[in-house]
Coordinates of C-alpha atoms and ligand atoms in Angstrom, one line a residue:
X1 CA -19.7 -52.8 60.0
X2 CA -17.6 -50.1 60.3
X3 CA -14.0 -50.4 62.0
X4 CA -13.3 -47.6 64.3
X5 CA -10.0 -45.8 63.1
X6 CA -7.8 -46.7 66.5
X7 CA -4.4 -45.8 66.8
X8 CA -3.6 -49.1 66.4
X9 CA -5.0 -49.2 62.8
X10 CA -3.1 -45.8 62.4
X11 CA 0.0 -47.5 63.1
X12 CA -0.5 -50.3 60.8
X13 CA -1.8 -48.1 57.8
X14 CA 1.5 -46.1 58.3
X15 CA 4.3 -47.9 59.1
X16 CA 3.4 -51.7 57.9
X17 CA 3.1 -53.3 62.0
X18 CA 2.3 -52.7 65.2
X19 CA 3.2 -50.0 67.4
X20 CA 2.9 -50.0 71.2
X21 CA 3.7 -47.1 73.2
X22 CA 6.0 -47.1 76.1
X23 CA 5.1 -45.2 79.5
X24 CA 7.6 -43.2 80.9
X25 CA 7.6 -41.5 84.0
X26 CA 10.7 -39.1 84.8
X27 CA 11.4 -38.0 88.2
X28 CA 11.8 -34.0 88.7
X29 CA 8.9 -33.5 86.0
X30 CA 5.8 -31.2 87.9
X31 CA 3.4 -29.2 86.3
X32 CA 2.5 -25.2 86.6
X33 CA -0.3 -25.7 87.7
X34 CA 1.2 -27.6 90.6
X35 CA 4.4 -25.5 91.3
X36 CA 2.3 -21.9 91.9
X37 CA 2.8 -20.7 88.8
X38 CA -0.1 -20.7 87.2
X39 CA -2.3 -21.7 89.9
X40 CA -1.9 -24.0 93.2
X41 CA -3.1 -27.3 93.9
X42 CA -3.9 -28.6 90.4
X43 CA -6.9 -29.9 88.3
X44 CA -9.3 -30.4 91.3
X45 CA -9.3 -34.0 90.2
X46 CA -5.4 -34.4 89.8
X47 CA -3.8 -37.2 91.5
X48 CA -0.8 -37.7 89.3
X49 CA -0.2 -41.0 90.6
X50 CA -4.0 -42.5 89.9
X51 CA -4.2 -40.5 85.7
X52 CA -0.5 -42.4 85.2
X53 CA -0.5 -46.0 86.0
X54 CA 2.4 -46.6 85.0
X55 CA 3.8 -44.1 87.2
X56 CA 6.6 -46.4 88.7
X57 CA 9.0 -44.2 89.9
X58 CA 7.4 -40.7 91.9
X59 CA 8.9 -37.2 91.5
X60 CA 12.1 -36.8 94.0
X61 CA 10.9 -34.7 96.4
X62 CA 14.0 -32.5 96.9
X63 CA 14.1 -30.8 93.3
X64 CA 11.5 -30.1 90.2
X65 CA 12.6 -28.8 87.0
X66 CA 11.3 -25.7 86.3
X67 CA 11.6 -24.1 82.2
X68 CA 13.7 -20.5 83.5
X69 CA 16.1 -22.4 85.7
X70 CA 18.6 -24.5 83.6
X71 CA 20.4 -26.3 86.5
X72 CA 19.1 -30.4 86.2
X73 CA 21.2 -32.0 89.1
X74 CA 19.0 -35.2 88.1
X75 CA 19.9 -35.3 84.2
X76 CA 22.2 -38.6 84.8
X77 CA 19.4 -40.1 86.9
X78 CA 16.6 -38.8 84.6
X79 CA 18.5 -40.4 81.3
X80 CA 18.9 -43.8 83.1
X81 CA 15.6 -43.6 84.0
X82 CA 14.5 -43.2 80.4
X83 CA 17.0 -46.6 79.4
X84 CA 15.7 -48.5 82.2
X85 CA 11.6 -47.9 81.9
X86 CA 12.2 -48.3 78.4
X87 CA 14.1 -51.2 78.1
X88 CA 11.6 -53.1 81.0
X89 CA 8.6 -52.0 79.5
X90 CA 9.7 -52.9 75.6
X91 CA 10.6 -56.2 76.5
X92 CA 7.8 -57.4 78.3
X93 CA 5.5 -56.0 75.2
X94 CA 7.9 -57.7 72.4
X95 CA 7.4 -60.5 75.0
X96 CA 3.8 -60.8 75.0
X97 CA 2.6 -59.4 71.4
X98 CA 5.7 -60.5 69.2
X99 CA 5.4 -56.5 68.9
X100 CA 9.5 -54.6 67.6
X101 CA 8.3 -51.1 67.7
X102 CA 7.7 -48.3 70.0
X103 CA 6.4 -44.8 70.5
X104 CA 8.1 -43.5 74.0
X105 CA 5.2 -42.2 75.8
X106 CA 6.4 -39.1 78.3
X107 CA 3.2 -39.3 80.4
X108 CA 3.1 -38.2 83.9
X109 CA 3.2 -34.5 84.9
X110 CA 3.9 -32.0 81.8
X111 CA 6.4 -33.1 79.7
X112 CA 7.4 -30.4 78.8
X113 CA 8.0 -28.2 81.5
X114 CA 11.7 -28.4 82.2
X115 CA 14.6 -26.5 80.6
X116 CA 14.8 -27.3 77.0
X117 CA 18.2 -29.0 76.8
X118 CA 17.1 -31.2 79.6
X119 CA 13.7 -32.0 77.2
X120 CA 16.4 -32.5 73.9
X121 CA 18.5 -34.4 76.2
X122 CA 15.9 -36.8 77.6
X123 CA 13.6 -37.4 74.2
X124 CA 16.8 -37.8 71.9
X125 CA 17.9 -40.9 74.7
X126 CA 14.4 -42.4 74.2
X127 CA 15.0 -41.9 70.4
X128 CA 18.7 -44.0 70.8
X129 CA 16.6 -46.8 72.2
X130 CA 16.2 -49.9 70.5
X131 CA 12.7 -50.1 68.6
X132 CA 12.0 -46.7 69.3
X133 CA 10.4 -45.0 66.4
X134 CA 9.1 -42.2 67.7
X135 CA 8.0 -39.7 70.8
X136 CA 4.8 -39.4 72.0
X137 CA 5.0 -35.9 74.4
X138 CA 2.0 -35.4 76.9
X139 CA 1.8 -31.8 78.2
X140 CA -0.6 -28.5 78.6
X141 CA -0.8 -26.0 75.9
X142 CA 0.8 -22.9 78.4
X143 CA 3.9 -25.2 78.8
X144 CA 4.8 -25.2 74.8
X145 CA 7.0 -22.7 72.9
X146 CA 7.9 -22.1 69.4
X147 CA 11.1 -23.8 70.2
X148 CA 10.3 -27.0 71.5
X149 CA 7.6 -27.1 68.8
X150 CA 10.1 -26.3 66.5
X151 CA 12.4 -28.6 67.8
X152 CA 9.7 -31.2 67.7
X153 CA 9.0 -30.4 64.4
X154 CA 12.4 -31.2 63.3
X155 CA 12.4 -34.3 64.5
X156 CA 9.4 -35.0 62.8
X157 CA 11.0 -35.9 59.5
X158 CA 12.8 -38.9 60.8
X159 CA 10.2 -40.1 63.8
X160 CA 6.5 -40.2 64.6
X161 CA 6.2 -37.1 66.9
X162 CA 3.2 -36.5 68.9
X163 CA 1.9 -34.1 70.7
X164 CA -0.9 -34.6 73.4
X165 CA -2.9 -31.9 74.8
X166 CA -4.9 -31.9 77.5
X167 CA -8.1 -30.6 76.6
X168 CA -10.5 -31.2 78.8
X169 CA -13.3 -28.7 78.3
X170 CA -13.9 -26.2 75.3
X171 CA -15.7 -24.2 78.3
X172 CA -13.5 -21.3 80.4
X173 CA -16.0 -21.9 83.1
X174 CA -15.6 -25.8 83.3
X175 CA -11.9 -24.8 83.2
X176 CA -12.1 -22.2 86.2
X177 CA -14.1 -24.3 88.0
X178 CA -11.3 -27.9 87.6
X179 CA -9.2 -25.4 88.6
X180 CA -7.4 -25.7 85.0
X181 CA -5.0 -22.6 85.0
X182 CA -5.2 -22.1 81.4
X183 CA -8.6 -21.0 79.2
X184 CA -9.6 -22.8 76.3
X185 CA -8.0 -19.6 73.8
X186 CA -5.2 -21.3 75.0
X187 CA -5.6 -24.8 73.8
X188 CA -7.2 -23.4 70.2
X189 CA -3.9 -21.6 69.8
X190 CA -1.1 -24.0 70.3
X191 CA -3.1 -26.7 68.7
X192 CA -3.3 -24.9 65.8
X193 CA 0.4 -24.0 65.9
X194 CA 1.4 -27.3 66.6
X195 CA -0.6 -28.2 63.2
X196 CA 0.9 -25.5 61.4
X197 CA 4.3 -26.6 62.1
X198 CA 3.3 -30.2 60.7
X199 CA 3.1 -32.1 64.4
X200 CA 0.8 -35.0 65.0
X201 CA -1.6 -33.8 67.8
X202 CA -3.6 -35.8 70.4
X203 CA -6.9 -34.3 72.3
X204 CA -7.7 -35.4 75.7
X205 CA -11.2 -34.8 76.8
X206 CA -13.1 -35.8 79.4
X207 CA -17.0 -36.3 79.8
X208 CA -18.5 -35.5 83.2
X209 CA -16.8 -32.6 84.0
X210 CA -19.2 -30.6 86.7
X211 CA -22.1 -28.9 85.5
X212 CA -21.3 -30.3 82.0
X213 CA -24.6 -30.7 80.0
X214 CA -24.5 -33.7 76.6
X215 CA -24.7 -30.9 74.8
X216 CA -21.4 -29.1 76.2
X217 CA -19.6 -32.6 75.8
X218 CA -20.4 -33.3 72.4
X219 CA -19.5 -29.6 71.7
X220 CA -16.0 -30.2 73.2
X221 CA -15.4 -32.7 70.8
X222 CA -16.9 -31.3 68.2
X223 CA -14.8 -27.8 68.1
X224 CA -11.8 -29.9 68.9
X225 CA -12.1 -31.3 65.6
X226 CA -12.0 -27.8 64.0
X227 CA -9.0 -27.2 66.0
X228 CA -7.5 -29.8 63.9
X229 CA -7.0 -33.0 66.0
X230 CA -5.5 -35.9 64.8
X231 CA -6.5 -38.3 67.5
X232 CA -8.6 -38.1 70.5
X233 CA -8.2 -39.6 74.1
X234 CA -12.1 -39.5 75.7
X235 CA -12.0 -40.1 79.5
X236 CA -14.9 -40.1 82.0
X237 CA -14.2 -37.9 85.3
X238 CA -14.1 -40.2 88.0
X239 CA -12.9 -39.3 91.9
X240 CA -9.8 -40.2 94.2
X241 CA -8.9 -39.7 97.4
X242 CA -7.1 -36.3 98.4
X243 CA -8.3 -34.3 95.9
X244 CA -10.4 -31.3 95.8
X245 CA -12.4 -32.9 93.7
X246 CA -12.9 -35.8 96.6
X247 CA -14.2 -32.9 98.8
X248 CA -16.9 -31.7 96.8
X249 CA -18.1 -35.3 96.3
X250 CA -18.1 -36.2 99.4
X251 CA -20.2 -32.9 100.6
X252 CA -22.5 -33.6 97.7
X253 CA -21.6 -31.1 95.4
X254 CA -20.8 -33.2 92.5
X255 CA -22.1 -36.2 91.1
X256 CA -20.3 -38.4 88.7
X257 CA -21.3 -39.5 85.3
X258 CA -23.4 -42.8 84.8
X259 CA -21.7 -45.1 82.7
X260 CA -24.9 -45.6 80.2
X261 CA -24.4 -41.6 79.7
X262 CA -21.0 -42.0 79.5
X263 CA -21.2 -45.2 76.8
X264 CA -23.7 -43.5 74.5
X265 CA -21.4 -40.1 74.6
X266 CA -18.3 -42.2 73.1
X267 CA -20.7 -43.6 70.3
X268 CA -21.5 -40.4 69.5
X269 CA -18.2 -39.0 69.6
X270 CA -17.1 -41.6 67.0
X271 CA -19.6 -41.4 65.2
X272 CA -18.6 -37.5 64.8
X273 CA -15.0 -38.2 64.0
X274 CA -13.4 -37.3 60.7
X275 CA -11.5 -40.8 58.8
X276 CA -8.3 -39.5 59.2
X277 CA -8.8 -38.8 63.3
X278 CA -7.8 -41.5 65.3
X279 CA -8.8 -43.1 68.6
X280 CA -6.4 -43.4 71.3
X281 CA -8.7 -44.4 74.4
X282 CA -12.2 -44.7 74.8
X283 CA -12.1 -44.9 78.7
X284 CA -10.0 -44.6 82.1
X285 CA -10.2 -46.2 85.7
X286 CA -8.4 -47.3 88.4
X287 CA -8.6 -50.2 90.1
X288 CA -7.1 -49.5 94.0
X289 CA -8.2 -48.4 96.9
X290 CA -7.8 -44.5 95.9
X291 CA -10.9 -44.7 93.7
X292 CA -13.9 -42.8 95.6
X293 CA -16.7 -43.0 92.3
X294 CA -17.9 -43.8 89.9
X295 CA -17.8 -47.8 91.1
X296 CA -17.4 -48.5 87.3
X297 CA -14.2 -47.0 86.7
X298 CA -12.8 -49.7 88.6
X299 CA -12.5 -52.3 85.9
X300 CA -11.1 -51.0 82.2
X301 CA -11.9 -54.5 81.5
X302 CA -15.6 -54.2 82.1
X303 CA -15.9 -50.7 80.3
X304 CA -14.3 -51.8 77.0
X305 CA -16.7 -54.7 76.9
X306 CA -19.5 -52.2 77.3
X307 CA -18.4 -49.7 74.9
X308 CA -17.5 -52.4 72.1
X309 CA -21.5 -53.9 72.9
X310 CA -22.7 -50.5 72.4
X311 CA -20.2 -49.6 69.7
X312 CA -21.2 -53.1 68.1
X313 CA -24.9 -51.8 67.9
X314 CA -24.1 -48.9 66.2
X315 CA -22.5 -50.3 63.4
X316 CA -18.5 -50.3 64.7
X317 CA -15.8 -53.0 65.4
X318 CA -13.6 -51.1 68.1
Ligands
SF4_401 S1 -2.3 -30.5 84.1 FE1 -2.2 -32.7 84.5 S2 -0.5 -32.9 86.0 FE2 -1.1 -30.7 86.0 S3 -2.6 -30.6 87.7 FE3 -3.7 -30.9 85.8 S4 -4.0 -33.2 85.6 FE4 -2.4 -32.7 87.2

C-alpha cells in the first residue's frame, strides 16, 4: 500500500511534528469579484460564510479594505482579531492532539486584497504568535503583485509561506460561466511567478463545475501540475441558498455531481500526482440548513470514509 503524500506527512517529513493550521477570518477583507471591480456578485456558488466554516466573525458591514485606498480604520480591531482567533483556535488543537505548532491560515474572502501595510501588519502579528511557524495566504491570482509575492518571499527564509490559489477550472468558459472574473492565463501566470520567487503554492479545484466533462476535470488537475503545484485542495461543487448558483438548480439547469463520480475522480487525481505534491483536502460540505445539493455533502465524516474505502482499493492509505 501506498501512503498518500498529505500535508500532514509534508509537515512531518519537514519540520520533525505535526502542523495544524489555524483559520482566521478578518473582518473588512471582500473580494473583487464581490466589490465591482472585476465583476458583481461573485462565483455563482460563493457564499463566503458556507466555503469558510470557521468564519466566526462576518465582514463589518460599514467598511472593506480595498488595495488603492490605504486608510484601515479597522487595523486595531483586525490585529486583535488575529491574537484572539489565534490564541482560541491553537489552544483547543494543542488541547486535543498534544499538537505545538501552527500554520495561520487567512481563509475567508481574498487575503490579499487590502493595502499592503495592512497585509505586512496583519500576517507579521500572526507570525509573533506563539507556535506560529508559518502563514498559509488564501487568495485569487488578480489580487497578487510582485510586492506582496516579494514580500512573501522574504519571509520565506524564516517561515513556511504558502500561497493558495483558487483554481477552479483550467477552462475560460467554466470560468465565465461561475462567474470567475479572472481567465485561467491568469492563474498559469502568477502560479508560475509565485514558483519562481521560491513560494510554496496550493491549487484549489473543484469537480462538478457545470458542463464539466471527467475528461475536463482530470485535465484541470493535470495542467495544474505543469503549472507547478505543490499541493492540491480537490472540492466537489455543491449548492447553497442565495446564490446564483441556487437559482439555476432549482430551475433545473444544473445538476450536481454524484458522489461515486466524484470518489473515483479524487482516485484518479492521486493517482496523477507527482511525490513531492501534497494533499491538502480530498472533499468539502456543509452540514446546516444552507445546503440545497448534493445531500452528501452534508457529512465530511461520511465522504472521508468513502474516499479512504475507495482510496483503500486502489492501493492508498489516506
Ligand atoms: S473568489 Fe472566493 S470569495 Fe470571491 S466570489 Fe469567488 S468564492 Fe467568493
Amino acid at each position: 500500500m501506498k501512503k498518500v503524500f498529505t500535508i500532514g506527512r509534508y509537515f512531518r517529513k519537514k519540520l520533525g511534528e505535526e502542523v495544524y493550521k489555524v483559520p482566521l477570518s478578518i473582518a473588512g477583507f471582500t473580494c473583487p469579484n464581490i466589490d465591482g471591480t472585476v465583476a458583481k456578485g461573485g462565483c455563482t456558488f460563493c457564499l463566503n460564510e458556507s466555503f469558510s466554516p470557521n468564519l466566526a466573525e462576518k465582514s463589518s458591514k460599514k467598511f472593506y479594505l480595498h488595495p488603492d485606498r490605504p486608510e484601515n480604520p479597522l487595523l486595531p480591531k483586525q490585529l486583535e482579531q488575529v491574537r484572539r482567533q489565534y490564541d482560541a483556535t491553537s489552544k483547543r488543537l494543542a488541547a486535543k492532539y498534544g499538537v505545538k505548532k501552527f500554520i495561520a491560515y487567512f481563509q475567508s474572502f481574498t487575503n490579499t486584497y487590502a493595502p499592503f501595510d495592512t497585509l505586512k501588519a496583519l500576517y507579521e502579528e500572526a507570525l509573533r504568535q506563539p507556535g506560529c511557524v508559518g502563514l498559509s495566504i488564501g487568495t485569487r491570482s488578480d489580487s497578487v503583485s510582485d510586492e506582496i509575492l516579494d514580500y512573501l518571499a522574504d519571509l520565506s527564509q524564516k517561515y513556511e509561506v504558502w500561497v493558495e490559489y483558487g483554481i477552479q477550472s483550467i477552462y475560460d468558459e467554466t470560468l465565465q460561466k461561475i462567474n470567475r472574473g479572472h481567465d485561467s492565463a491568469n492563474v498559469k501566470e502568477w502560479i508560475e511567478k509565485s514558483k519562481a520567487k521560491g513560494l510554496n503554492v496550493c491549487g484549489h479545484v473543484i469537480f462538478g463545475l457545470p458542463d464539466e466533462t471527467e475528461t475536463m476535470m482530470l485535465e484541470t488537475v493535470r495542467t495544474s501540475l505543469t503549472w507547478g503545484i505543490d499541493s492540491i485542495k480537490i472540492h466537489p461543487l455543491y449548492v447553497v441558498k442565495n446564490t446564483a448558483l441556487a437559482v439555476d438548480y432549482l430551475k433545473g439547469r444544473f445538476t450536481p455531481i454524484d458522489e461515486s463520480t466524484y470518489i473515483r475522480l479524487v482516485v484518479q487525481s492521486i493517482e496523477m500526482l507527482p511525490k513531492n505534491v501534497s494533499v491538502q483536502r480530498v472533499t468539502a460540505g456543509i452540514n446546516d440548513d444552507t445546503l440545497l445539493a448534493p445531500e452528501w455533502c452534508r457529512c465530511k465524516h461520511t465522504q472521508m470514509k468513502h474516499i479512504r474505502k475507495a482510496l483503500k482499493e486502489a492501493g492508498y492509505i489516506y
